[in-house]
Coordinates of C-alpha atoms in Angstrom, one line a residue:
Chain A
E1 CA 4.5 -18.5 -8.5
A2 CA 4.1 -15.3 -10.5
G3 CA 3.2 -12.2 -8.4
V4 CA 0.8 -9.4 -9.1
T5 CA 1.5 -7.6 -12.4
Q6 CA 0.4 -4.4 -13.8
F7 CA 0.3 -2.9 -17.2
P8 CA 1.6 -0.5 -18.3
S9 CA 4.2 0.6 -15.9
H10 CA 4.1 4.2 -16.9
S11 CA 1.4 6.1 -18.9
V12 CA 1.6 9.7 -19.9
I13 CA -1.6 11.1 -21.4
E14 CA -3.2 14.6 -22.0
K15 CA -6.1 15.9 -20.1
G16 CA -9.4 14.6 -21.5
Q17 CA -7.9 11.4 -22.8
T18 CA -8.8 7.9 -21.7
V19 CA -6.5 5.6 -20.0
T20 CA -7.0 2.0 -19.1
L21 CA -4.8 0.3 -16.4
R22 CA -4.6 -3.5 -16.0
C23 CA -4.0 -5.8 -13.1
D24 CA -3.4 -9.4 -13.2
P25 CA -3.6 -10.8 -9.5
I26 CA -1.9 -13.9 -8.1
S27 CA -3.6 -17.0 -9.5
G28 CA -6.4 -18.2 -6.9
H29 CA -6.7 -14.9 -5.2
D30 CA -10.3 -13.9 -5.0
N31 CA -9.7 -10.6 -3.5
L32 CA -8.5 -7.8 -5.7
Y33 CA -7.9 -4.2 -4.5
W34 CA -7.0 -1.0 -6.2
Y35 CA -5.0 1.9 -4.3
R36 CA -3.8 5.2 -5.5
R37 CA -0.8 7.4 -4.3
V38 CA -1.1 11.0 -5.5
M39 CA 2.1 13.0 -5.2
G40 CA 3.0 13.8 -1.5
K41 CA 0.2 12.1 -0.1
E42 CA -0.7 8.8 1.4
I43 CA -1.7 5.6 -0.4
K44 CA -5.3 5.5 -0.6
F45 CA -7.9 2.7 -1.2
L46 CA -10.1 2.9 -4.3
L47 CA -12.0 -0.3 -4.4
H48 CA -12.2 -4.0 -3.6
F49 CA -13.4 -7.0 -5.8
V50 CA -14.3 -10.5 -4.5
K51 CA -14.1 -12.5 -7.6
E52 CA -16.1 -10.4 -10.2
S53 CA -18.2 -8.5 -7.6
K54 CA -17.5 -5.0 -6.3
Q55 CA -17.4 -5.4 -2.4
D56 CA -16.4 -2.0 -1.7
E57 CA -16.1 1.1 -3.9
S58 CA -16.2 3.7 -1.3
G59 CA -12.8 5.0 -2.3
M60 CA -13.6 5.7 -5.9
P61 CA -13.1 9.5 -6.3
N62 CA -15.9 10.2 -8.9
N63 CA -17.7 8.6 -11.8
R64 CA -14.7 9.1 -14.3
F65 CA -13.2 6.1 -12.8
L66 CA -14.6 2.7 -13.8
A67 CA -13.2 -0.6 -12.5
E68 CA -14.1 -4.1 -13.9
R69 CA -13.1 -7.6 -13.1
T70 CA -14.6 -9.6 -15.8
G71 CA -14.6 -13.4 -15.0
G72 CA -13.1 -12.8 -11.6
T73 CA -9.5 -12.7 -13.0
Y74 CA -7.8 -9.7 -14.2
S75 CA -9.0 -6.2 -13.4
T76 CA -9.0 -3.2 -15.4
L77 CA -9.4 0.6 -14.1
K78 CA -10.4 3.1 -16.7
V79 CA -10.1 6.8 -16.3
Q80 CA -12.2 8.8 -18.7
P81 CA -11.8 11.6 -19.3
A82 CA -8.4 12.0 -17.2
E83 CA -7.9 15.2 -15.2
L84 CA -4.6 16.7 -14.1
E85 CA -5.4 15.6 -10.4
D86 CA -5.6 11.9 -11.7
S87 CA -1.7 11.8 -11.9
G88 CA -0.2 9.4 -9.4
V89 CA 0.9 5.9 -8.9
Y90 CA -1.9 3.3 -9.1
F91 CA -1.2 0.0 -7.2
C92 CA -3.1 -3.2 -7.5
A93 CA -3.1 -5.9 -4.8
S94 CA -4.4 -9.4 -4.4
S95 CA -5.2 -11.7 -1.5
L96 CA -6.6 -14.9 -0.2
S97 CA -7.6 -13.2 3.1
V98 CA -6.1 -10.4 5.0
E99 CA -2.5 -10.3 3.8
Q100 CA -2.3 -8.5 0.6
F101 CA 0.4 -8.8 -2.1
F102 CA 1.2 -5.7 -4.3
G103 CA 1.9 -5.2 -7.7
P104 CA 4.7 -2.6 -9.0
G105 CA 2.3 0.1 -9.7
T106 CA 1.3 2.1 -12.8
R107 CA 2.7 5.7 -12.8
L108 CA 0.1 7.8 -14.5
T109 CA 0.9 11.4 -15.6
V110 CA -1.9 13.5 -17.1
L111 CA -0.6 16.7 -18.8
Chain B
A1 CA -11.4 10.1 12.1
Q2 CA -9.6 6.9 11.7
S3 CA -6.0 7.6 10.8
V4 CA -2.4 6.2 10.7
T5 CA 0.4 8.5 11.6
Q6 CA 3.9 8.4 10.6
P7 CA 5.4 11.5 12.1
D8 CA 8.8 11.3 10.3
I9 CA 8.6 12.1 6.6
H10 CA 12.4 11.4 6.1
I11 CA 14.9 9.9 8.2
T12 CA 18.8 9.7 7.5
V13 CA 20.9 7.1 9.3
S14 CA 24.6 5.8 8.9
E15 CA 25.1 2.4 7.9
G16 CA 25.3 0.0 10.8
A17 CA 23.4 2.3 13.1
S18 CA 20.0 1.3 14.6
L19 CA 16.8 2.5 13.2
E20 CA 13.2 3.0 14.6
L21 CA 10.4 4.2 12.4
R22 CA 7.3 5.3 14.3
C23 CA 3.7 4.6 13.5
N24 CA 0.6 5.6 15.5
Y25 CA -3.0 4.6 14.7
S26 CA -6.3 6.0 15.8
Y27 CA -8.9 3.5 15.9
G28 CA -11.3 2.2 18.6
A29 CA -10.2 -1.5 18.5
T30 CA -6.9 -3.1 17.7
P31 CA -6.6 -3.3 14.0
Y32 CA -4.5 -5.6 12.0
L33 CA -1.1 -3.9 11.5
F34 CA 1.4 -4.1 8.8
W35 CA 4.7 -2.5 7.6
Y36 CA 5.4 -2.4 3.9
V37 CA 8.7 -1.2 2.3
Q38 CA 8.8 0.1 -1.3
S39 CA 12.3 0.2 -2.8
P40 CA 13.1 2.6 -5.9
G41 CA 11.4 1.2 -8.8
Q42 CA 9.7 -1.6 -7.0
G43 CA 6.1 -2.4 -5.8
L44 CA 5.3 -2.6 -2.0
Q45 CA 6.7 -5.5 -0.2
L46 CA 5.3 -6.8 3.2
L47 CA 7.9 -6.7 6.0
L48 CA 5.8 -8.0 8.8
K49 CA 2.3 -8.1 10.3
Y50 CA 0.6 -8.1 13.6
F51 CA -2.8 -9.8 14.0
S52 CA -2.7 -11.0 17.7
G53 CA -0.4 -12.9 20.4
D54 CA 3.1 -11.9 20.8
T55 CA 3.3 -8.2 20.6
L56 CA 6.9 -8.4 19.2
V57 CA 6.9 -9.6 15.7
Q58 CA 9.9 -10.5 13.6
G59 CA 9.8 -9.7 9.8
I60 CA 11.9 -10.2 6.8
K61 CA 15.4 -8.5 6.2
G62 CA 16.1 -8.4 9.9
F63 CA 13.2 -5.9 10.7
E64 CA 11.0 -6.3 13.9
A65 CA 8.1 -4.3 15.2
E66 CA 6.4 -4.0 18.6
F67 CA 2.7 -3.5 19.1
K68 CA 2.0 -1.3 22.2
R69 CA -1.7 -1.1 22.8
S70 CA -1.5 1.5 25.5
Q71 CA 0.4 3.9 23.1
S72 CA -1.6 2.7 19.9
S73 CA 1.7 2.3 18.3
F74 CA 3.5 -0.1 16.0
N75 CA 6.9 1.0 15.6
L76 CA 9.5 -0.7 13.1
R77 CA 13.1 -1.4 14.3
K78 CA 16.3 -2.7 13.0
P79 CA 19.5 -3.1 15.1
S80 CA 21.8 -2.5 12.2
V81 CA 21.0 -0.8 8.9
H82 CA 22.3 -1.8 5.7
W83 CA 22.8 0.6 2.6
S84 CA 20.2 -1.7 0.8
D85 CA 17.7 -0.7 3.5
A86 CA 17.3 2.8 1.8
A87 CA 13.6 2.9 0.7
E88 CA 10.3 4.3 1.6
Y89 CA 8.5 2.4 4.6
F90 CA 4.7 2.5 5.1
C91 CA 2.8 1.6 8.1
A92 CA -0.8 0.3 7.3
V93 CA -3.8 -1.0 9.3
V94 CA -6.8 -3.2 8.4
L95 CA -9.9 -2.9 10.7
G96 CA -11.0 -6.4 9.8
A97 CA -14.5 -7.7 10.2
G98 CA -15.1 -8.2 6.4
S99 CA -13.4 -4.8 5.5
Y100 CA -9.9 -5.7 4.5
Q101 CA -9.0 -2.5 2.8
L102 CA -5.7 -1.0 4.0
T103 CA -5.4 2.5 5.5
F104 CA -1.7 3.7 5.1
G105 CA 0.4 6.3 6.8
K106 CA 2.1 8.9 4.6
G107 CA 5.2 7.0 4.7
T108 CA 8.8 7.4 5.9
K109 CA 11.6 7.8 3.3
L110 CA 14.9 6.2 4.8
S111 CA 18.3 7.4 3.6
V112 CA 21.4 5.5 4.5
I113 CA 24.7 7.1 4.7
P114 CA 27.6 4.8 3.9

């Protein structure tokens, strides 16, 4: 069974540009989560989808971040426009219930 | 405020030595508890979890953790460390009751001396 996949693995962009991160969850997992780890800080929750609906987006830092999960399968996280403080590793996880399975993460660098 | 504390940022042990990584949480009720590991270039892998029942839980790769309610702790242990255990370890909690987001500690980086 394939695990959670994320694309790209790395992204380097300039401040003000737009970046879209993609997450493909484990097939059949209704729950999909996004997390972020900024350098030197803890991994922090961004939001939670149940199928295509946003269950909890309390961790989204501001309105420059937009997450979607069309059709309840893969999800995208768009940052527009990117700022320097958005640099970090973005993790996606999926689950059937409590136990979450993580992808390898996307390392985003904003210059 | 609700929080997870991993007091050790970096630990170095010799191969074959025992290991204990500390984790304390600050919540009103007992949350679901997890330990994850991230090896270089890899994603987060679940080592073990505690939901209820026996307070000593066994995980993968020879790790175990003990939940101590009185101390609000969930420390991770391994009796004999292998060089391949060098990685970053994260303690995390879930409050449950419909909110399954993980709250993480800052992580402990483990270095292993041959």
